[in-house]
Amino acid sequence: MEQEPSVARRIGARIRLVRKKRGYTQQEVCRRIHMSPNNYSKFERGLIFPRIDHFVAILNLLECPADEVFCDV
């Protein structure tokens, strides 16, 4: 039986898709929101969840509504 991806993995994957669709690299996002590239990479892979201020900054930068990220959580 296949295990469903964790909430953090689903959210990270959605953020990655939106980031790529908007044409940003991980490095650009990190520079603009003042987050370490290592932590940002872990976030997109679902290994960690960022502080709320970083998460809101990511959503704002990518012009991504929260409901798009949390649609099935």
MMTF fields as JSON, N, C-alpha, C and O atoms, coordinates in Angstrom:
{
  "mmtfVersion": "1.0.0",
  "mmtfProducer": "UNKNOWN",
  "numBonds": 291,
  "numAtoms": 292,
  "numGroups": 73,
  "numChains": 1,
  "numModels": 1,
  "chainsPerModel": [1],
  "groupsPerChain": [73],
  "chainIdList": ["A"],
  "bondAtomList": [4, 2, 8, 6, 12, 10, 16, 14, 20, 18, 24, 22, 28, 26, 32, 30, 36, 34, 40, 38, 44, 42, 48, 46, 52, 50, 56, 54, 60, 58, 64, 62, 68, 66, 72, 70, 76, 74, 80, 78, 84, 82, 88, 86, 92, 90, 96, 94, 100, 98, 104, 102, 108, 106, 112, 110, 116, 114, 120, 118, 124, 122, 128, 126, 132, 130, 136, 134, 140, 138, 144, 142, 148, 146, 152, 150, 156, 154, 160, 158, 164, 162, 168, 166, 172, 170, 176, 174, 180, 178, 184, 182, 188, 186, 192, 190, 196, 194, 200, 198, 204, 202, 208, 206, 212, 210, 216, 214, 220, 218, 224, 222, 228, 226, 232, 230, 236, 234, 240, 238, 244, 242, 248, 246, 252, 250, 256, 254, 260, 258, 264, 262, 268, 266, 272, 270, 276, 274, 280, 278, 284, 282, 288, 286],
  "bondOrderList": [1, 1, 1, 1, 1, 1, 1, 1, 1, 1, 1, 1, 1, 1, 1, 1, 1, 1, 1, 1, 1, 1, 1, 1, 1, 1, 1, 1, 1, 1, 1, 1, 1, 1, 1, 1, 1, 1, 1, 1, 1, 1, 1, 1, 1, 1, 1, 1, 1, 1, 1, 1, 1, 1, 1, 1, 1, 1, 1, 1, 1, 1, 1, 1, 1, 1, 1, 1, 1, 1, 1, 1],
  "groupList": [{"groupName": "MET", "atomNameList": ["N", "CA", "C", "O"], "elementList": ["N", "C", "C", "O"], "formalChargeList": [0, 0, 0, 0], "bondAtomList": [1, 0, 2, 1, 3, 2], "bondOrderList": [1, 1, 2], "singleLetterCode": "M", "chemCompType": "L-PEPTIDE LINKING"}, {"groupName": "GLU", "atomNameList": ["N", "CA", "C", "O"], "elementList": ["N", "C", "C", "O"], "formalChargeList": [0, 0, 0, 0], "bondAtomList": [1, 0, 2, 1, 3, 2], "bondOrderList": [1, 1, 2], "singleLetterCode": "E", "chemCompType": "L-PEPTIDE LINKING"}, {"groupName": "GLN", "atomNameList": ["N", "CA", "C", "O"], "elementList": ["N", "C", "C", "O"], "formalChargeList": [0, 0, 0, 0], "bondAtomList": [1, 0, 2, 1, 3, 2], "bondOrderList": [1, 1, 2], "singleLetterCode": "Q", "chemCompType": "L-PEPTIDE LINKING"}, {"groupName": "PRO", "atomNameList": ["N", "CA", "C", "O"], "elementList": ["N", "C", "C", "O"], "formalChargeList": [0, 0, 0, 0], "bondAtomList": [1, 0, 2, 1, 3, 2], "bondOrderList": [1, 1, 2], "singleLetterCode": "P", "chemCompType": "L-PEPTIDE LINKING"}, {"groupName": "SER", "atomNameList": ["N", "CA", "C", "O"], "elementList": ["N", "C", "C", "O"], "formalChargeList": [0, 0, 0, 0], "bondAtomList": [1, 0, 2, 1, 3, 2], "bondOrderList": [1, 1, 2], "singleLetterCode": "S", "chemCompType": "L-PEPTIDE LINKING"}, {"groupName": "VAL", "atomNameList": ["N", "CA", "C", "O"], "elementList": ["N", "C", "C", "O"], "formalChargeList": [0, 0, 0, 0], "bondAtomList": [1, 0, 2, 1, 3, 2], "bondOrderList": [1, 1, 2], "singleLetterCode": "V", "chemCompType": "L-PEPTIDE LINKING"}, {"groupName": "ALA", "atomNameList": ["N", "CA", "C", "O"], "elementList": ["N", "C", "C", "O"], "formalChargeList": [0, 0, 0, 0], "bondAtomList": [1, 0, 2, 1, 3, 2], "bondOrderList": [1, 1, 2], "singleLetterCode": "A", "chemCompType": "L-PEPTIDE LINKING"}, {"groupName": "ARG", "atomNameList": ["N", "CA", "C", "O"], "elementList": ["N", "C", "C", "O"], "formalChargeList": [0, 0, 0, 0], "bondAtomList": [1, 0, 2, 1, 3, 2], "bondOrderList": [1, 1, 2], "singleLetterCode": "R", "chemCompType": "L-PEPTIDE LINKING"}, {"groupName": "ILE", "atomNameList": ["N", "CA", "C", "O"], "elementList": ["N", "C", "C", "O"], "formalChargeList": [0, 0, 0, 0], "bondAtomList": [1, 0, 2, 1, 3, 2], "bondOrderList": [1, 1, 2], "singleLetterCode": "I", "chemCompType": "L-PEPTIDE LINKING"}, {"groupName": "GLY", "atomNameList": ["N", "CA", "C", "O"], "elementList": ["N", "C", "C", "O"], "formalChargeList": [0, 0, 0, 0], "bondAtomList": [1, 0, 2, 1, 3, 2], "bondOrderList": [1, 1, 2], "singleLetterCode": "G", "chemCompType": "PEPTIDE LINKING"}, {"groupName": "LEU", "atomNameList": ["N", "CA", "C", "O"], "elementList": ["N", "C", "C", "O"], "formalChargeList": [0, 0, 0, 0], "bondAtomList": [1, 0, 2, 1, 3, 2], "bondOrderList": [1, 1, 2], "singleLetterCode": "L", "chemCompType": "L-PEPTIDE LINKING"}, {"groupName": "LYS", "atomNameList": ["N", "CA", "C", "O"], "elementList": ["N", "C", "C", "O"], "formalChargeList": [0, 0, 0, 0], "bondAtomList": [1, 0, 2, 1, 3, 2], "bondOrderList": [1, 1, 2], "singleLetterCode": "K", "chemCompType": "L-PEPTIDE LINKING"}, {"groupName": "TYR", "atomNameList": ["N", "CA", "C", "O"], "elementList": ["N", "C", "C", "O"], "formalChargeList": [0, 0, 0, 0], "bondAtomList": [1, 0, 2, 1, 3, 2], "bondOrderList": [1, 1, 2], "singleLetterCode": "Y", "chemCompType": "L-PEPTIDE LINKING"}, {"groupName": "THR", "atomNameList": ["N", "CA", "C", "O"], "elementList": ["N", "C", "C", "O"], "formalChargeList": [0, 0, 0, 0], "bondAtomList": [1, 0, 2, 1, 3, 2], "bondOrderList": [1, 1, 2], "singleLetterCode": "T", "chemCompType": "L-PEPTIDE LINKING"}, {"groupName": "CYS", "atomNameList": ["N", "CA", "C", "O"], "elementList": ["N", "C", "C", "O"], "formalChargeList": [0, 0, 0, 0], "bondAtomList": [1, 0, 2, 1, 3, 2], "bondOrderList": [1, 1, 2], "singleLetterCode": "C", "chemCompType": "L-PEPTIDE LINKING"}, {"groupName": "HIS", "atomNameList": ["N", "CA", "C", "O"], "elementList": ["N", "C", "C", "O"], "formalChargeList": [0, 0, 0, 0], "bondAtomList": [1, 0, 2, 1, 3, 2], "bondOrderList": [1, 1, 2], "singleLetterCode": "H", "chemCompType": "L-PEPTIDE LINKING"}, {"groupName": "ASN", "atomNameList": ["N", "CA", "C", "O"], "elementList": ["N", "C", "C", "O"], "formalChargeList": [0, 0, 0, 0], "bondAtomList": [1, 0, 2, 1, 3, 2], "bondOrderList": [1, 1, 2], "singleLetterCode": "N", "chemCompType": "L-PEPTIDE LINKING"}, {"groupName": "PHE", "atomNameList": ["N", "CA", "C", "O"], "elementList": ["N", "C", "C", "O"], "formalChargeList": [0, 0, 0, 0], "bondAtomList": [1, 0, 2, 1, 3, 2], "bondOrderList": [1, 1, 2], "singleLetterCode": "F", "chemCompType": "L-PEPTIDE LINKING"}, {"groupName": "ASP", "atomNameList": ["N", "CA", "C", "O"], "elementList": ["N", "C", "C", "O"], "formalChargeList": [0, 0, 0, 0], "bondAtomList": [1, 0, 2, 1, 3, 2], "bondOrderList": [1, 1, 2], "singleLetterCode": "D", "chemCompType": "L-PEPTIDE LINKING"}],
  "groupTypeList": [0, 1, 2, 1, 3, 4, 5, 6, 7, 7, 8, 9, 6, 7, 8, 7, 10, 5, 7, 11, 11, 7, 9, 12, 13, 2, 2, 1, 5, 14, 7, 7, 8, 15, 0, 4, 3, 16, 16, 12, 4, 11, 17, 1, 7, 9, 10, 8, 17, 3, 7, 8, 18, 15, 17, 5, 6, 8, 10, 16, 10, 10, 1, 14, 3, 6, 18, 1, 5, 17, 14, 18, 5],
  "groupIdList": [1, 2, 3, 4, 5, 6, 7, 8, 9, 10, 11, 12, 13, 14, 15, 16, 17, 18, 19, 20, 21, 22, 23, 24, 25, 26, 27, 28, 29, 30, 31, 32, 33, 34, 35, 36, 37, 38, 39, 40, 41, 42, 43, 44, 45, 46, 47, 48, 49, 50, 51, 52, 53, 54, 55, 56, 57, 58, 59, 60, 61, 62, 63, 64, 65, 66, 67, 68, 69, 70, 71, 72, 73],
  "secStructList": [7, 7, 7, 7, 7, 7, 2, 2, 2, 2, 2, 2, 2, 2, 2, 2, 2, 2, 2, 2, 2, 2, 6, 7, 7, 2, 2, 2, 2, 2, 2, 2, 2, 6, 7, 7, 2, 2, 2, 2, 2, 2, 2, 2, 6, 6, 1, 7, 7, 7, 7, 2, 2, 2, 2, 2, 2, 2, 2, 2, 2, 6, 6, 7, 7, 2, 2, 2, 2, 1, 6, 6, 7],
  "xCoordList": [0.845, 0.0, 0.893, 1.81, 0.618, 1.417, 0.973, -0.222, 1.945, 1.643, 1.447, 2.189, 0.446, 0.171, 1.274, 1.737, 1.698, 2.734, 2.281, 1.095, 3.228, 2.909, 2.401, 2.587, 1.767, 1.273, 2.431, 2.308, 3.535, 4.697, 5.213, 5.599, 5.224, 5.686, 4.734, 5.175, 3.436, 2.462, 2.564, 2.521, 2.698, 2.813, 4.112, 4.11, 5.207, 6.483, 6.46, 7.007, 5.829, 5.743, 4.903, 5.231, 3.826, 2.999, 3.765, 3.69, 4.501, 5.302, 6.343, 6.572, 6.97, 7.967, 7.332, 7.91, 6.144, 5.457, 5.138, 5.348, 4.636, 4.305, 5.574, 5.589, 6.631, 7.896, 8.397, 8.786, 8.385, 8.857, 7.946, 8.422, 6.644, 5.686, 5.904, 5.713, 6.305, 6.552, 7.954, 8.271, 8.794, 10.115, 11.195, 12.218, 10.988, 11.988, 12.876, 12.421, 14.144, 15.018, 14.929, 14.457, 15.381, 15.422, 16.305, 15.969, 17.419, 18.346, 17.692, 17.9, 16.902, 16.214, 15.228, 15.167, 14.461, 13.49, 14.222, 13.826, 15.267, 16.02, 16.575, 16.505, 17.12, 17.702, 16.622, 16.844, 15.47, 14.409, 13.673, 13.146, 13.626, 12.921, 13.879, 13.441, 15.173, 16.203, 16.095, 16.025, 16.084, 16.037, 17.229, 17.636, 17.791, 18.954, 18.544, 17.48, 19.392, 19.085, 18.9, 18.059, 19.675, 19.566, 18.176, 17.548, 17.699, 16.372, 15.269, 14.283, 15.427, 14.402, 14.301, 13.201, 15.424, 15.435, 14.744, 13.964, 15.037, 14.388, 12.875, 12.102, 12.463, 11.034, 10.356, 9.316, 10.927, 10.311, 10.28, 9.419, 11.205, 11.216, 10.347, 10.205, 9.765, 8.869, 9.568, 8.96, 10.835, 11.579, 11.391, 11.483, 11.127, 10.847, 9.731, 9.388, 9.169, 8.21, 8.79, 9.205, 8.826, 9.48, 8.692, 7.521, 9.365, 8.676, 7.551, 7.615, 6.529, 5.35, 5.7, 5.125, 6.634, 6.98, 7.646, 7.418, 8.461, 9.058, 7.991, 7.996, 7.094, 6.054, 5.171, 4.869, 4.758, 3.937, 4.725, 4.167, 6.01, 6.845, 6.946, 6.917, 7.063, 7.11, 5.804, 5.815, 4.676, 3.377, 3.214, 2.741, 3.604, 3.479, 4.381, 3.945, 5.625, 6.556, 6.044, 6.101, 5.548, 5.07, 3.643, 3.101, 3.041, 1.651, 0.751, -0.038, 0.908, 0.207, -0.771, -0.338, -2.067, -3.02, -2.857, -2.569, -3.047, -2.886, -3.806, -3.421, -5.005, -5.931, -5.415, -5.791, -4.563, -3.96, -2.985, -2.822, -2.343, -1.366, -2.039, -1.627, -3.075, -3.73, -5.01, -5.807, -5.229, -6.511, -6.974, -8.18, -6.088, -6.552, -5.886, -5.792, -5.437, -4.757, -5.768, -5.407],
  "yCoordList": [-1.175, 0.0, 1.241, 1.353, 2.177, 3.38, 4.409, 4.644, 5.02, 6.006, 7.382, 7.776, 8.101, 9.444, 10.402, 10.309, 11.331, 12.281, 13.135, 13.43, 13.519, 14.333, 15.704, 16.12, 16.387, 17.733, 18.638, 19.396, 18.57, 19.411, 19.13, 20.06, 17.877, 17.544, 18.088, 18.587, 17.994, 18.519, 20.03, 20.57, 20.711, 22.167, 22.583, 23.485, 21.944, 22.256, 22.04, 22.841, 20.965, 20.666, 21.715, 22.102, 22.174, 23.212, 24.526, 25.213, 24.867, 26.091, 25.99, 26.959, 24.831, 24.642, 24.866, 25.545, 24.296, 24.471, 25.937, 26.422, 26.636, 28.047, 28.854, 29.721, 28.576, 29.297, 29.142, 30.121, 27.925, 27.672, 28.342, 28.892, 28.295, 28.915, 30.428, 31.04, 31.024, 32.468, 32.833, 34.013, 31.819, 32.071, 32.425, 33.0, 32.093, 32.365, 31.145, 30.006, 31.397, 30.322, 30.284, 31.233, 29.193, 29.122, 30.229, 30.834, 30.5, 31.522, 32.904, 33.682, 33.21, 34.504, 34.646, 35.688, 33.596, 33.629, 33.837, 34.685, 33.085, 33.187, 34.585, 35.133, 35.149, 36.493, 37.516, 38.415, 37.385, 38.385, 38.265, 39.258, 37.071, 36.92, 36.73, 36.565, 36.752, 36.625, 35.292, 35.253, 34.22, 32.862, 32.11, 32.331, 31.22, 30.473, 29.502, 28.887, 29.367, 28.432, 26.998, 26.261, 26.613, 25.263, 25.027, 24.004, 25.973, 25.813, 25.889, 25.156, 26.775, 26.876, 25.566, 25.098, 24.992, 23.714, 22.629, 21.836, 22.604, 21.625, 21.845, 20.889, 23.114, 23.431, 22.879, 22.227, 23.132, 22.643, 21.126, 20.553, 20.468, 18.999, 18.436, 17.219, 19.3, 18.852, 18.341, 17.633, 18.681, 18.215, 19.124, 18.677, 20.401, 21.359, 22.279, 22.312, 23.027, 24.073, 25.372, 25.429, 26.431, 27.674, 28.421, 28.135, 29.387, 30.282, 30.965, 31.12, 31.37, 31.95, 33.215, 33.456, 34.034, 35.249, 34.923, 35.621, 33.879, 33.457, 32.874, 33.143, 32.092, 31.479, 32.545, 32.462, 33.543, 34.629, 35.405, 35.783, 35.645, 36.353, 35.569, 36.162, 34.257, 33.414, 33.532, 33.743, 33.397, 33.508, 34.868, 34.956, 35.928, 37.276, 37.46, 37.996, 37.026, 37.163, 36.43, 36.957, 35.223, 34.414, 34.762, 34.177, 35.718, 36.105, 34.876, 34.66, 34.089, 32.81, 32.874, 33.031, 32.757, 32.761, 31.506, 30.421, 31.678, 30.56, 29.394, 28.238, 29.672, 28.578, 27.687, 26.518, 28.231, 27.41, 26.399, 25.301, 26.768, 25.905, 24.911, 23.755, 25.369, 24.542, 23.868, 23.421, 23.784, 23.341, 21.965, 21.741, 21.056, 19.728, 19.279, 18.086, 20.243, 19.931, 19.864, 19.614],
  "zCoordList": [0.0, 0.0, 0.0, 0.814, -0.921, -1.04, -0.012, 0.17, 0.659, 1.69, 1.059, 0.16, 1.539, 1.039, 1.503, 2.64, 0.62, 1.009, 2.197, 2.345, 3.027, 4.19, 3.763, 2.62, 4.683, 4.426, 4.015, 3.053, 4.718, 4.403, 2.991, 2.283, 2.578, 1.224, 0.166, -0.869, 0.418, -0.552, -0.68, -1.786, 0.45, 0.425, -0.254, -1.092, 0.092, -0.532, -2.034, -2.792, -2.461, -3.89, -4.616, -5.738, -3.987, -4.609, -4.724, -5.742, -3.671, -3.711, -4.824, -5.549, -4.964, -6.028, -7.404, -8.253, -7.623, -8.906, -9.182, -10.294, -8.179, -8.349, -8.61, -9.485, -7.861, -8.041, -9.475, -10.113, -9.971, -11.335, -12.365, -13.358, -12.123, -13.032, -13.103, -14.154, -11.982, -11.937, -12.438, -12.59, -12.693, -13.247, -12.249, -12.623, -10.984, -9.953, -9.736, -9.836, -9.438, -8.976, -7.456, -6.831, -6.871, -5.406, -4.85, -3.832, -5.5, -5.028, -5.016, -4.085, -6.047, -6.091, -4.94, -4.287, -4.699, -3.605, -2.286, -1.487, -2.054, -0.799, -0.589, 0.511, -1.637, -1.54, -1.212, -0.401, -1.829, -1.647, -0.325, 0.177, 0.25, 1.533, 2.701, 3.84, 2.434, 3.47, 4.225, 5.453, 3.457, 4.004, 3.452, 2.311, 4.257, 3.773, 2.667, 2.737, 1.644, 0.555, 1.05, 0.534, 2.036, 2.581, 3.172, 2.899, 3.979, 4.58, 3.538, 3.623, 2.551, 1.516, 0.733, 0.438, 0.406, -0.311, 0.517, -0.011, 1.809, 2.697, 2.738, 2.808, 2.693, 2.695, 1.446, 1.543, 0.285, -0.954, -1.018, -1.686, -0.334, -0.313, 0.796, 0.911, 1.612, 2.676, 3.91, 4.713, 4.083, 5.249, 6.458, 7.602, 6.196, 7.265, 6.803, 5.622, 7.743, 7.406, 7.942, 9.099, 7.107, 7.536, 8.602, 8.851, 9.225, 10.155, 9.394, 8.175, 10.119, 9.478, 8.701, 7.64, 9.206, 8.471, 7.135, 6.147, 7.096, 5.831, 4.897, 3.696, 5.447, 4.627, 3.978, 2.787, 4.755, 4.223, 3.166, 2.136, 3.412, 2.435, 1.125, 0.046, 1.209, 0.006, -0.77, -1.983, -0.068, -0.726, -1.392, -2.525, -0.688, -1.248, -2.459, -3.478, -2.362, -3.473, -4.717, -5.828, -4.515, -5.632, -6.05, -6.988, -5.344, -5.614, -5.639, -6.559, -4.591, -4.479, -3.303, -2.162, -3.553, -2.448, -1.588, -2.093, -0.296, 0.64, 0.297, 0.475, -0.187, -0.489, -1.622, -1.711, -2.482, -3.538, -2.945, -3.478, -1.85, -1.2, -0.267, -0.176, 0.426, 1.436, 0.953, 1.778, -0.343, -0.893, -0.417, -0.322, -0.122, 0.322, 1.621, 1.909, 2.382, 3.65, 4.76, 5.91]
}
